[in-house]
N, CA, C and O atoms as a DFTB+ gen file, in Angstrom:
716 C
 N C O
     1  1      11.368       5.746     -28.686
     2  2      12.688       5.553     -28.086
     3  2      13.621       6.698     -28.468
     4  3      14.353       7.211     -27.622
     5  1      13.598       7.104     -29.747
     6  2      14.483       8.179     -30.189
     7  2      14.080       9.496     -29.545
     8  3      14.944      10.272     -29.137
     9  1      12.767       9.763     -29.447
    10  2      12.304      11.007     -28.831
    11  2      12.719      11.052     -27.367
    12  3      13.184      12.082     -26.880
    13  1      12.552       9.941     -26.670
    14  2      12.951       9.878     -25.268
    15  2      14.447      10.131     -25.136
    16  3      14.883      10.821     -24.214
    17  1      15.236       9.574     -26.055
    18  2      16.678       9.792     -26.027
    19  2      17.034      11.245     -26.251
    20  3      17.934      11.776     -25.600
    21  1      16.326      11.899     -27.180
    22  2      16.597      13.310     -27.439
    23  2      16.214      14.182     -26.251
    24  3      16.886      15.170     -25.959
    25  1      15.136      13.818     -25.566
    26  2      14.740      14.579     -24.381
    27  2      15.804      14.423     -23.293
    28  3      16.203      15.407     -22.670
    29  1      16.263      13.191     -23.064
    30  2      17.328      12.979     -22.073
    31  2      18.577      13.742     -22.466
    32  3      19.238      14.343     -21.619
    33  1      18.898      13.719     -23.740
    34  2      20.067      14.436     -24.273
    35  2      19.955      15.916     -23.937
    36  3      20.912      16.517     -23.450
    37  1      18.805      16.499     -24.192
    38  2      18.607      17.922     -23.921
    39  2      18.729      18.228     -22.431
    40  3      19.341      19.224     -22.043
    41  1      18.143      17.368     -21.599
    42  2      18.198      17.586     -20.152
    43  2      19.637      17.533     -19.664
    44  3      20.053      18.377     -18.870
    45  1      20.394      16.562     -20.125
    46  2      21.784      16.451     -19.691
    47  2      22.571      17.684     -20.108
    48  3      23.370      18.204     -19.330
    49  1      22.350      18.154     -21.327
    50  2      23.089      19.320     -21.803
    51  2      22.747      20.562     -20.993
    52  3      23.605      21.419     -20.784
    53  1      21.521      20.667     -20.541
    54  2      21.123      21.831     -19.760
    55  2      21.806      21.824     -18.393
    56  3      21.928      22.873     -17.762
    57  1      22.245      20.671     -17.933
    58  2      22.869      20.584     -16.616
    59  2      24.104      21.463     -16.474
    60  3      24.410      21.912     -15.369
    61  1      24.811      21.716     -17.552
    62  2      26.027      22.505     -17.422
    63  2      25.794      23.990     -17.698
    64  3      26.740      24.776     -17.662
    65  1      24.558      24.382     -17.969
    66  2      24.256      25.786     -18.219
    67  2      24.149      26.549     -16.909
    68  3      23.899      25.944     -15.867
    69  1      24.334      27.873     -16.940
    70  2      24.179      28.648     -15.707
    71  2      22.744      28.552     -15.208
    72  3      21.833      28.344     -16.008
    73  1      22.519      28.699     -13.886
    74  2      21.196      28.494     -13.322
    75  2      20.149      29.505     -13.765
    76  3      18.960      29.199     -13.683
    77  1      20.515      30.657     -14.215
    78  2      19.539      31.649     -14.651
    79  2      20.124      32.505     -15.744
    80  3      21.303      32.380     -16.075
    81  1      19.301      33.382     -16.313
    82  2      19.821      34.233     -17.378
    83  2      20.850      35.218     -16.838
    84  3      20.723      35.736     -15.728
    85  1      21.845      35.455     -17.632
    86  2      22.867      36.425     -17.267
    87  2      22.505      37.770     -17.877
    88  3      21.839      37.803     -18.912
    89  1      22.917      38.873     -17.279
    90  2      22.685      40.168     -17.909
    91  2      23.330      40.176     -19.291
    92  3      24.365      39.543     -19.503
    93  1      22.713      40.897     -20.231
    94  2      23.173      40.904     -21.623
    95  2      24.651      41.257     -21.731
    96  3      25.362      40.663     -22.541
    97  1      25.122      42.197     -20.945
    98  2      26.519      42.612     -21.029
    99  2      27.458      41.529     -20.529
   100  3      28.594      41.428     -20.992
   101  1      26.988      40.709     -19.577
   102  2      27.851      39.698     -18.977
   103  2      27.784      38.366     -19.721
   104  3      28.587      37.470     -19.462
   105  1      26.826      38.231     -20.649
   106  2      26.658      36.965     -21.335
   107  2      27.817      36.702     -22.285
   108  3      28.111      37.514     -23.163
   109  1      28.461      35.580     -22.105
   110  2      29.504      35.182     -23.031
   111  2      29.062      33.888     -23.700
   112  3      28.305      33.110     -23.118
   113  1      29.523      33.662     -24.898
   114  2      29.139      32.469     -25.634
   115  2      29.898      31.271     -25.071
   116  3      31.124      31.287     -24.971
   117  1      29.157      30.248     -24.710
   118  2      29.741      28.999     -24.221
   119  2      29.695      28.005     -25.374
   120  3      28.669      27.863     -26.039
   121  1      30.797      27.324     -25.605
   122  2      30.894      26.415     -26.745
   123  2      30.755      24.964     -26.303
   124  3      31.388      24.519     -25.345
   125  1      29.906      24.242     -27.031
   126  2      29.731      22.805     -26.856
   127  2      30.315      22.149     -28.104
   128  3      29.900      22.452     -29.223
   129  1      31.271      21.258     -27.909
   130  2      31.890      20.549     -29.029
   131  2      31.323      19.141     -29.095
   132  3      31.431      18.372     -28.140
   133  1      30.715      18.806     -30.238
   134  2      30.210      17.459     -30.473
   135  2      31.333      16.691     -31.162
   136  3      31.768      17.050     -32.256
   137  1      31.792      15.639     -30.512
   138  2      32.933      14.863     -30.986
   139  2      32.423      13.573     -31.617
   140  3      31.973      12.662     -30.922
   141  1      32.500      13.509     -32.943
   142  2      32.007      12.342     -33.688
   143  2      33.137      11.336     -33.901
   144  3      34.273      11.723     -34.176
   145  1      32.827      10.065     -33.777
   146  2      33.816       9.021     -34.031
   147  2      34.213       8.999     -35.503
   148  3      35.380       8.789     -35.834
   149  1      33.248       9.215     -36.376
   150  2      33.457       9.092     -37.821
   151  2      32.928      10.309     -38.562
   152  3      32.183      11.115     -38.005
   153  1      33.324      10.434     -39.829
   154  2      32.831      11.530     -40.648
   155  2      31.426      11.261     -41.163
   156  3      30.639      12.194     -41.322
   157  1      31.102      10.013     -41.423
   158  2      29.771       9.691     -41.917
   159  2      28.774       9.769     -40.773
   160  3      29.133       9.605     -39.607
   161  1      27.547      10.016     -41.110
   162  2      26.501      10.157     -40.098
   163  2      25.416       9.108     -40.334
   164  3      24.719       9.149     -41.348
   165  1      25.277       8.190     -39.419
   166  2      24.135       7.286     -39.454
   167  2      22.891       8.118     -39.169
   168  3      22.975       9.123     -38.463
   169  1      21.735       7.719     -39.705
   170  2      20.523       8.528     -39.490
   171  2      20.248       8.848     -38.024
   172  3      19.888       9.981     -37.703
   173  1      20.408       7.881     -37.134
   174  2      20.133       8.136     -35.711
   175  2      21.096       9.163     -35.138
   176  3      20.685      10.014     -34.348
   177  1      22.362       9.104     -35.515
   178  2      23.337      10.072     -35.003
   179  2      23.075      11.459     -35.571
   180  3      23.272      12.465     -34.889
   181  1      22.629      11.508     -36.824
   182  2      22.253      12.794     -37.408
   183  2      21.100      13.423     -36.645
   184  3      21.108      14.626     -36.385
   185  1      20.103      12.610     -36.282
   186  2      18.964      13.112     -35.501
   187  2      19.400      13.556     -34.109
   188  3      18.914      14.558     -33.585
   189  1      20.312      12.808     -33.523
   190  2      20.815      13.163     -32.200
   191  2      21.516      14.521     -32.244
   192  3      21.277      15.376     -31.391
   193  1      22.372      14.712     -33.230
   194  2      23.090      15.979     -33.367
   195  2      22.125      17.114     -33.676
   196  3      22.248      18.204     -33.118
   197  1      21.165      16.864     -34.562
   198  2      20.163      17.881     -34.892
   199  2      19.355      18.258     -33.652
   200  3      19.088      19.438     -33.429
   201  1      18.963      17.273     -32.845
   202  2      18.212      17.553     -31.624
   203  2      19.009      18.406     -30.651
   204  3      18.463      19.301     -30.006
   205  1      20.290      18.128     -30.552
   206  2      21.147      18.941     -29.683
   207  2      21.202      20.371     -30.184
   208  3      21.010      21.312     -29.414
   209  1      21.464      20.537     -31.469
   210  2      21.542      21.891     -32.033
   211  2      20.223      22.652     -31.829
   212  3      20.233      23.826     -31.458
   213  1      19.104      21.987     -32.070
   214  2      17.805      22.648     -31.924
   215  2      17.514      23.001     -30.471
   216  3      16.991      24.078     -30.186
   217  1      17.848      22.099     -29.552
   218  2      17.539      22.383     -28.147
   219  2      18.416      23.496     -27.587
   220  3      17.993      24.223     -26.688
   221  1      19.626      23.635     -28.104
   222  2      20.512      24.685     -27.615
   223  2      20.394      25.981     -28.417
   224  3      20.907      27.018     -27.995
   225  1      19.728      25.929     -29.559
   226  2      19.593      27.119     -30.396
   227  2      18.774      28.216     -29.726
   228  3      18.884      29.386     -30.092
   229  1      17.962      27.846     -28.754
   230  2      17.145      28.838     -28.054
   231  2      18.003      29.821     -27.265
   232  3      17.553      30.920     -26.941
   233  1      19.216      29.434     -26.960
   234  2      20.091      30.314     -26.197
   235  2      21.171      30.898     -27.106
   236  3      21.992      30.158     -27.650
   237  1      21.173      32.208     -27.270
   238  2      22.228      32.819     -28.092
   239  2      23.595      32.761     -27.417
   240  3      24.607      33.099     -28.030
   241  1      23.626      32.334     -26.160
   242  2      24.885      32.267     -25.424
   243  2      25.576      30.912     -25.590
   244  3      26.595      30.657     -24.949
   245  1      25.024      30.030     -26.455
   246  2      25.615      28.715     -26.655
   247  2      25.893      28.497     -28.135
   248  3      25.019      28.696     -28.978
   249  1      27.115      28.088     -28.442
   250  2      27.496      27.743     -29.808
   251  2      27.811      26.255     -29.850
   252  3      28.460      25.728     -28.946
   253  1      27.357      25.581     -30.892
   254  2      27.621      24.155     -31.055
   255  2      28.569      23.979     -32.233
   256  3      28.313      24.466     -33.334
   257  1      29.667      23.276     -31.982
   258  2      30.652      22.973     -33.022
   259  2      30.786      21.463     -33.139
   260  3      30.356      20.727     -32.251
   261  1      31.380      21.001     -34.226
   262  2      31.577      19.565     -34.440
   263  2      33.031      19.287     -34.788
   264  3      33.694      20.085     -35.451
   265  1      33.510      18.143     -34.331
   266  2      34.855      17.666     -34.668
   267  2      34.718      16.186     -35.014
   268  3      34.143      15.414     -34.246
   269  1      35.247      15.794     -36.170
   270  2      35.167      14.412     -36.634
   271  2      36.532      13.755     -36.480
   272  3      37.532      14.268     -36.981
   273  1      36.574      12.615     -35.786
   274  2      37.836      11.953     -35.505
   275  2      38.261      10.973     -36.602
   276  3      39.456      10.747     -36.795
   277  1      37.306      10.393     -37.315
   278  2      37.624       9.437     -38.383
   279  2      38.481       8.296     -37.838
   280  3      39.463       7.889     -38.459
   281  1      38.095       7.793     -36.682
   282  2      38.902       6.826     -35.945
   283  2      39.038       5.477     -36.636
   284  3      40.113       4.880     -36.580
   285  1      37.997       4.975     -37.282
   286  2      38.092       3.622     -37.839
   287  2      39.091       3.531     -38.994
   288  3      39.696       2.480     -39.201
   289  1      39.267       4.605     -39.738
   290  2      40.225       4.570     -40.854
   291  2      41.660       4.651     -40.375
   292  3      42.565       4.170     -41.056
   293  1      41.883       5.244     -39.225
   294  2      43.234       5.444     -38.718
   295  2      43.325       4.960     -37.277
   296  3      43.633       5.734     -36.371
   297  1      43.058       3.692     -37.076
   298  2      43.015       3.144     -35.717
   299  2      44.416       2.870     -35.185
   300  3      45.358       2.642     -35.944
   301  1      44.524       2.900     -33.879
   302  2      45.776       2.543     -33.228
   303  2      46.224       3.593     -32.242
   304  3      45.902       4.774     -32.379
   305  1      46.970       3.154     -31.249
   306  2      47.395       4.051     -30.184
   307  2      48.306       5.169     -30.678
   308  3      48.186       6.312     -30.237
   309  1      49.219       4.840     -31.595
   310  2      50.130       5.874     -32.109
   311  2      49.332       6.974     -32.812
   312  3      49.609       8.160     -32.632
   313  1      48.356       6.581     -33.601
   314  2      47.522       7.578     -34.270
   315  2      46.734       8.399     -33.259
   316  3      46.624       9.618     -33.397
   317  1      46.186       7.738     -32.244
   318  2      45.414       8.458     -31.232
   319  2      46.262       9.522     -30.532
   320  3      45.791      10.631     -30.280
   321  1      47.519       9.179     -30.221
   322  2      48.403      10.167     -29.588
   323  2      48.662      11.348     -30.522
   324  3      48.637      12.501     -30.092
   325  1      48.908      11.057     -31.795
   326  2      49.142      12.130     -32.772
   327  2      47.895      12.990     -32.940
   328  3      47.988      14.215     -33.017
   329  1      46.734      12.352     -32.995
   330  2      45.474      13.080     -33.118
   331  2      45.251      13.960     -31.887
   332  3      44.827      15.109     -32.011
   333  1      45.535      13.423     -30.707
   334  2      45.380      14.197     -29.475
   335  2      46.309      15.414     -29.488
   336  3      45.908      16.504     -29.078
   337  1      47.540      15.235     -29.954
   338  2      48.483      16.361     -30.022
   339  2      47.988      17.416     -31.008
   340  3      48.076      18.613     -30.732
   341  1      47.471      16.984     -32.147
   342  2      46.949      17.927     -33.149
   343  2      45.737      18.679     -32.594
   344  3      45.634      19.896     -32.752
   345  1      44.820      17.955     -31.944
   346  2      43.640      18.601     -31.371
   347  2      44.034      19.562     -30.250
   348  3      43.430      20.625     -30.105
   349  1      45.035      19.198     -29.464
   350  2      45.518      20.090     -28.412
   351  2      45.986      21.413     -29.016
   352  3      45.694      22.485     -28.485
   353  1      46.707      21.329     -30.117
   354  2      47.168      22.539     -30.810
   355  2      45.983      23.317     -31.370
   356  3      45.934      24.542     -31.264
   357  1      45.041      22.613     -31.959
   358  2      43.887      23.258     -32.588
   359  2      43.023      24.005     -31.567
   360  3      42.523      25.093     -31.854
   361  1      42.850      23.433     -30.396
   362  2      41.950      24.022     -29.395
   363  2      42.691      24.780     -28.293
   364  3      42.069      25.229     -27.331
   365  1      43.991      24.925     -28.420
   366  2      44.773      25.637     -27.413
   367  2      44.209      27.047     -27.224
   368  3      43.942      27.761     -28.190
   369  1      44.039      27.423     -25.978
   370  2      43.562      28.770     -25.673
   371  2      42.052      28.930     -25.756
   372  3      41.538      30.002     -25.437
   373  1      41.329      27.904     -26.171
   374  2      39.863      27.976     -26.241
   375  2      39.269      27.298     -25.021
   376  3      39.683      26.201     -24.645
   377  1      38.313      27.945     -24.417
   378  2      37.640      27.386     -23.247
   379  2      36.302      26.807     -23.704
   380  3      35.404      27.558     -24.086
   381  1      36.159      25.484     -23.670
   382  2      34.908      24.838     -24.042
   383  2      34.104      24.529     -22.783
   384  3      34.659      24.127     -21.762
   385  1      32.791      24.723     -22.870
   386  2      31.924      24.393     -21.739
   387  2      31.755      22.883     -21.617
   388  3      31.773      22.332     -20.517
   389  1      31.591      22.221     -22.766
   390  2      31.366      20.774     -22.747
   391  2      31.845      20.151     -24.040
   392  3      31.862      20.784     -25.096
   393  1      32.235      18.890     -23.927
   394  2      32.560      18.061     -25.082
   395  2      31.627      16.868     -25.007
   396  3      31.530      16.208     -23.973
   397  1      30.931      16.592     -26.124
   398  2      29.962      15.503     -26.177
   399  2      30.452      14.463     -27.180
   400  3      30.155      14.563     -28.371
   401  1      31.205      13.458     -26.705
   402  2      31.635      12.404     -27.622
   403  2      30.454      11.490     -27.952
   404  3      29.745      11.024     -27.060
   405  1      30.257      11.245     -29.243
   406  2      29.155      10.391     -29.689
   407  2      29.741       9.085     -30.205
   408  3      30.549       9.076     -31.133
   409  1      29.326       7.990     -29.593
   410  2      29.807       6.669     -29.989
   411  2      30.960       6.217     -29.114
   412  3      31.656       7.033     -28.509
   413  1      31.154       4.915     -29.053
   414  2      32.180       4.329     -28.194
   415  2      33.587       4.787     -28.567
   416  3      34.351       5.148     -27.671
   417  1      33.971       4.791     -29.855
   418  2      35.345       5.228     -30.157
   419  2      35.637       6.661     -29.710
   420  3      36.691       6.922     -29.129
   421  1      34.720       7.586     -29.974
   422  2      34.924       8.984     -29.557
   423  2      34.920       9.093     -28.035
   424  3      35.686       9.871     -27.467
   425  1      34.066       8.322     -27.378
   426  2      33.998       8.347     -25.915
   427  2      35.295       7.831     -25.299
   428  3      35.812       8.420     -24.350
   429  1      35.819       6.733     -25.837
   430  2      37.073       6.181     -25.315
   431  2      38.216       7.175     -25.530
   432  3      39.050       7.366     -24.646
   433  1      38.252       7.801     -26.699
   434  2      39.280       8.791     -26.999
   435  2      39.176       9.969     -26.035
   436  3      40.181      10.409     -25.476
   437  1      37.973      10.472     -25.843
   438  2      37.771      11.621     -24.958
   439  2      38.105      11.270     -23.510
   440  3      38.695      12.081     -22.797
   441  1      37.736      10.073     -23.075
   442  2      38.056       9.659     -21.704
   443  2      39.564       9.677     -21.477
   444  3      40.040      10.001     -20.389
   445  1      40.289       9.332     -22.499
   446  2      41.741       9.242     -22.370
   447  2      42.445      10.594     -22.518
   448  3      43.419      10.858     -21.813
   449  1      41.965      11.455     -23.428
   450  2      42.725      12.653     -23.781
   451  2      42.043      13.993     -23.488
   452  3      42.676      15.036     -23.648
   453  1      40.790      14.001     -23.070
   454  2      40.042      15.262     -22.946
   455  2      40.700      16.264     -22.011
   456  3      40.748      17.453     -22.325
   457  1      41.200      15.819     -20.891
   458  2      41.775      16.762     -19.924
   459  2      42.991      17.477     -20.495
   460  3      43.260      18.625     -20.139
   461  1      43.721      16.814     -21.370
   462  2      44.875      17.431     -22.017
   463  2      44.447      18.372     -23.143
   464  3      45.003      19.459     -23.298
   465  1      43.458      17.948     -23.925
   466  2      43.036      18.723     -25.101
   467  2      42.104      19.869     -24.719
   468  3      42.280      20.999     -25.174
   469  1      41.103      19.569     -23.875
   470  2      40.077      20.549     -23.511
   471  2      40.006      20.670     -21.987
   472  3      38.999      20.275     -21.401
   473  1      41.017      21.191     -21.340
   474  2      41.009      21.238     -19.870
   475  2      39.807      22.027     -19.348
   476  3      39.498      23.117     -19.830
   477  1      39.150      21.453     -18.366
   478  2      38.010      22.116     -17.734
   479  2      36.684      21.884     -18.417
   480  3      35.644      22.232     -17.858
   481  1      36.679      21.300     -19.621
   482  2      35.413      21.036     -20.317
   483  2      34.735      19.828     -19.681
   484  3      35.395      18.856     -19.313
   485  1      33.432      19.898     -19.558
   486  2      32.662      18.788     -19.015
   487  2      32.406      17.778     -20.127
   488  3      32.003      18.160     -21.225
   489  1      32.632      16.504     -19.859
   490  2      32.339      15.451     -20.832
   491  2      30.938      14.918     -20.593
   492  3      30.557      14.630     -19.459
   493  1      30.172      14.790     -21.675
   494  2      28.837      14.193     -21.633
   495  2      28.820      13.138     -22.734
   496  3      28.753      13.478     -23.915
   497  1      28.879      11.866     -22.359
   498  2      29.000      10.767     -23.319
   499  2      27.626      10.389     -23.874
   500  3      26.661      10.260     -23.121
   501  1      27.545      10.213     -25.190
   502  2      26.270       9.858     -25.822
   503  2      26.452       8.663     -26.750
   504  3      27.500       8.486     -27.372
   505  1      25.408       7.853     -26.823
   506  2      25.357       6.706     -27.732
   507  2      26.501       5.733     -27.475
   508  3      27.173       5.293     -28.407
   509  1      26.717       5.402     -26.206
   510  2      27.749       4.426     -25.864
   511  2      27.118       3.235     -25.162
   512  3      25.998       3.316     -24.656
   513  1      27.851       2.132     -25.138
   514  2      27.364       0.937     -24.470
   515  2      28.541       0.150     -23.918
   516  3      29.693       0.566     -24.037
   517  1      28.237      -0.990     -23.311
   518  2      29.265      -1.899     -22.832
   519  2      30.173      -1.298     -21.776
   520  3      29.740      -0.518     -20.929
   521  1      31.456      -1.682     -21.845
   522  2      32.436      -1.242     -20.857
   523  2      32.615       0.271     -20.829
   524  3      32.964       0.833     -19.792
   525  1      32.379       0.934     -21.957
   526  2      32.594       2.387     -21.990
   527  2      31.607       3.118     -21.076
   528  3      31.937       4.177     -20.542
   529  1      30.418       2.580     -20.890
   530  2      29.477       3.179     -19.931
   531  2      30.083       3.130     -18.530
   532  3      30.057       4.119     -17.797
   533  1      30.626       1.975     -18.171
   534  2      31.234       1.820     -16.854
   535  2      32.396       2.794     -16.674
   536  3      32.519       3.421     -15.621
   537  1      33.247       2.926     -17.688
   538  2      34.398       3.830     -17.603
   539  2      33.933       5.264     -17.363
   540  3      34.443       5.949     -16.477
   541  1      32.963       5.710     -18.158
   542  2      32.467       7.088     -18.019
   543  2      31.808       7.304     -16.668
   544  3      32.014       8.342     -16.039
   545  1      31.019       6.341     -16.214
   546  2      30.321       6.500     -14.937
   547  2      31.300       6.487     -13.761
   548  3      31.103       7.212     -12.786
   549  1      32.345       5.674     -13.845
   550  2      33.355       5.669     -12.786
   551  2      34.064       7.011     -12.697
   552  3      34.531       7.398     -11.626
   553  1      34.145       7.714     -13.803
   554  2      34.766       9.039     -13.817
   555  2      33.773      10.117     -13.379
   556  3      34.141      11.287     -13.268
   557  1      32.512       9.731     -13.129
   558  2      31.496      10.681     -12.692
   559  2      30.934      11.530     -13.823
   560  3      30.414      12.620     -13.584
   561  1      31.035      11.038     -15.045
   562  2      30.580      11.807     -16.206
   563  2      29.200      11.330     -16.650
   564  3      28.916      10.133     -16.611
   565  1      28.339      12.261     -17.074
   566  2      26.999      11.877     -17.537
   567  2      27.065      10.998     -18.780
   568  3      27.947      11.157     -19.623
   569  1      26.113      10.066     -18.880
   570  2      26.064       9.109     -19.989
   571  2      24.653       9.018     -20.531
   572  3      23.692       8.914     -19.769
   573  1      24.531       9.058     -21.842
   574  2      23.276       8.730     -22.518
   575  2      23.569       7.436     -23.270
   576  3      24.187       7.467     -24.334
   577  1      23.129       6.294     -22.728
   578  2      23.504       5.008     -23.327
   579  2      22.844       4.751     -24.670
   580  3      21.791       5.299     -24.995
   581  1      23.500       3.904     -25.429
   582  2      22.965       3.454     -26.719
   583  2      22.312       2.111     -26.450
   584  3      22.880       1.254     -25.773
   585  1      21.124       1.939     -26.981
   586  2      20.435       0.668     -26.800
   587  2      19.995       0.104     -28.137
   588  3      19.095       0.638     -28.785
   589  1      20.633      -0.970     -28.539
   590  2      20.224      -1.622     -29.785
   591  2      19.018      -2.492     -29.524
   592  3      18.915      -3.139     -28.481
   593  1      18.114      -2.504     -30.470
   594  2      16.936      -3.346     -30.374
   595  2      16.967      -4.297     -31.562
   596  3      16.316      -4.071     -32.582
   597  1      17.739      -5.363     -31.405
   598  2      17.973      -6.280     -32.506
   599  2      16.681      -6.940     -32.994
   600  3      16.461      -7.060     -34.199
   601  1      15.844      -7.359     -32.076
   602  2      14.605      -8.036     -32.470
   603  2      13.745      -7.104     -33.340
   604  3      13.272      -7.510     -34.401
   605  1      13.544      -5.861     -32.894
   606  2      12.724      -4.922     -33.677
   607  2      13.358      -4.628     -35.030
   608  3      12.650      -4.493     -36.028
   609  1      14.679      -4.529     -35.076
   610  2      15.359      -4.277     -36.335
   611  2      15.104      -5.420     -37.313
   612  3      14.800      -5.186     -38.483
   613  1      15.228      -6.643     -36.835
   614  2      14.988      -7.808     -37.696
   615  2      13.518      -7.867     -38.109
   616  3      13.211      -8.184     -39.259
   617  1      12.616      -7.568     -37.189
   618  2      11.184      -7.582     -37.530
   619  2      10.877      -6.571     -38.630
   620  3      10.125      -6.877     -39.555
   621  1      11.452      -5.364     -38.543
   622  2      11.234      -4.361     -39.591
   623  2      11.843      -4.805     -40.912
   624  3      11.243      -4.617     -41.970
   625  1      13.032      -5.393     -40.854
   626  2      13.676      -5.878     -42.080
   627  2      12.833      -6.960     -42.734
   628  3      12.703      -6.987     -43.958
   629  1      12.259      -7.849     -41.939
   630  2      11.418      -8.910     -42.493
   631  2      10.125      -8.370     -43.098
   632  3       9.559      -8.976     -44.008
   633  1       9.659      -7.231     -42.590
   634  2       8.494      -6.597     -43.219
   635  2       8.857      -6.064     -44.605
   636  3       8.043      -6.104     -45.527
   637  1      10.085      -5.566     -44.740
   638  2      10.534      -5.055     -46.036
   639  2      10.818      -6.178     -47.029
   640  3      10.567      -6.040     -48.226
   641  1      11.344      -7.289     -46.521
   642  2      11.693      -8.435     -47.358
   643  2      11.040      -9.696     -46.778
   644  3      11.724     -10.515     -46.164
   645  1       9.736      -9.860     -46.967
   646  2       9.011     -10.961     -46.328
   647  2       9.431     -12.360     -46.808
   648  3       9.152     -13.344     -46.122
   649  1      10.084     -12.469     -47.950
   650  2      10.518     -13.781     -48.444
   651  2      11.804     -14.262     -47.765
   652  3      12.250     -15.381     -48.018
   653  1      12.389     -13.453     -46.930
   654  2      13.634     -13.821     -46.243
   655  2      13.388     -15.011     -45.320
   656  3      12.406     -15.045     -44.578
   657  1      14.309     -16.001     -45.377
   658  2      14.165     -17.196     -44.552
   659  2      15.249     -17.315     -43.487
   660  3      15.044     -17.993     -42.480
   661  1      16.404     -16.667     -43.686
   662  2      17.489     -16.736     -42.706
   663  2      18.058     -15.346     -42.486
   664  3      18.169     -14.546     -43.415
   665  1      18.419     -15.074     -41.227
   666  2      19.013     -13.795     -40.864
   667  2      20.240     -14.086     -40.005
   668  3      20.177     -14.888     -39.074
   669  1      21.351     -13.434     -40.320
   670  2      22.573     -13.573     -39.523
   671  2      22.939     -12.223     -38.947
   672  3      22.762     -11.191     -39.594
   673  1      23.441     -12.235     -37.746
   674  2      23.970     -11.028     -37.115
   675  2      25.472     -11.206     -37.002
   676  3      25.953     -12.135     -36.353
   677  1      26.210     -10.302     -37.642
   678  2      27.667     -10.369     -37.625
   679  2      28.174      -9.054     -37.066
   680  3      27.804      -7.986     -37.553
   681  1      29.011      -9.121     -36.057
   682  2      29.547      -7.883     -35.501
   683  2      30.527      -8.152     -34.380
   684  3      30.550      -9.231     -33.789
   685  1      31.335      -7.146     -34.104
   686  2      32.233      -7.212     -32.965
   687  2      33.486      -8.028     -33.151
   688  3      34.082      -8.459     -32.164
   689  1      33.915      -8.260     -34.392
   690  2      35.062      -9.129     -34.620
   691  2      36.383      -8.370     -34.793
   692  3      37.446      -8.929     -34.526
   693  1      36.335      -7.129     -35.228
   694  2      37.568      -6.400     -35.523
   695  2      38.132      -5.734     -34.261
   696  3      37.443      -5.593     -33.251
   697  1      39.385      -5.335     -34.347
   698  2      40.012      -4.621     -33.226
   699  2      39.275      -3.326     -32.948
   700  3      39.129      -2.933     -31.791
   701  1      38.808      -2.652     -33.996
   702  2      38.069      -1.397     -33.832
   703  2      36.772      -1.626     -33.055
   704  3      36.383      -0.800     -32.229
   705  1      36.108      -2.746     -33.323
   706  2      34.864      -3.051     -32.612
   707  2      35.099      -3.238     -31.113
   708  3      34.192      -3.030     -30.307
   709  1      36.308      -3.629     -30.748
   710  2      36.622      -3.875     -29.347
   711  2      37.163      -2.641     -28.637
   712  3      37.401      -2.692     -27.430
   713  1      37.366      -1.523     -29.355
   714  2      37.881      -0.292     -28.746
   715  2      36.849       0.338     -27.871
   716  3      37.102       1.383     -27.273
């Protein structure tokens, strides 16, 4: 599943590249900004980012940068507006080829503020689910959905702890979970 996701990720990223090689003199570096919801990296997100960097490393005309939003620690509309204003200042005058928000919080933020912060950059949403997929698709933006496999996760956990008799799934209760 992860390999298939990385292959789809690579294919989507190639969609915004020029159709053929450019002459060496005309080649300019195109920047792809990976927009992370949080500073910490879950193993799957680390692999996703690594796969992107590796697949684009073959082209010297592409640079990959990262921006961490740290959204869960500073949630709220007022903070989002301030963050958008700061990012607008930070990226002013820079032309990005694409912005790849990873996770629902980064995707929602990018859907709302990307045109102001990174005008002309193509959004490619990754690791999102639920209503955010619909929002991105209605805007005509590419999506690499996130698919949780709860049954397999529990089965693997039970292999690690075979004496376990009860399992609870808790999630989606906070305001941040609903963003």
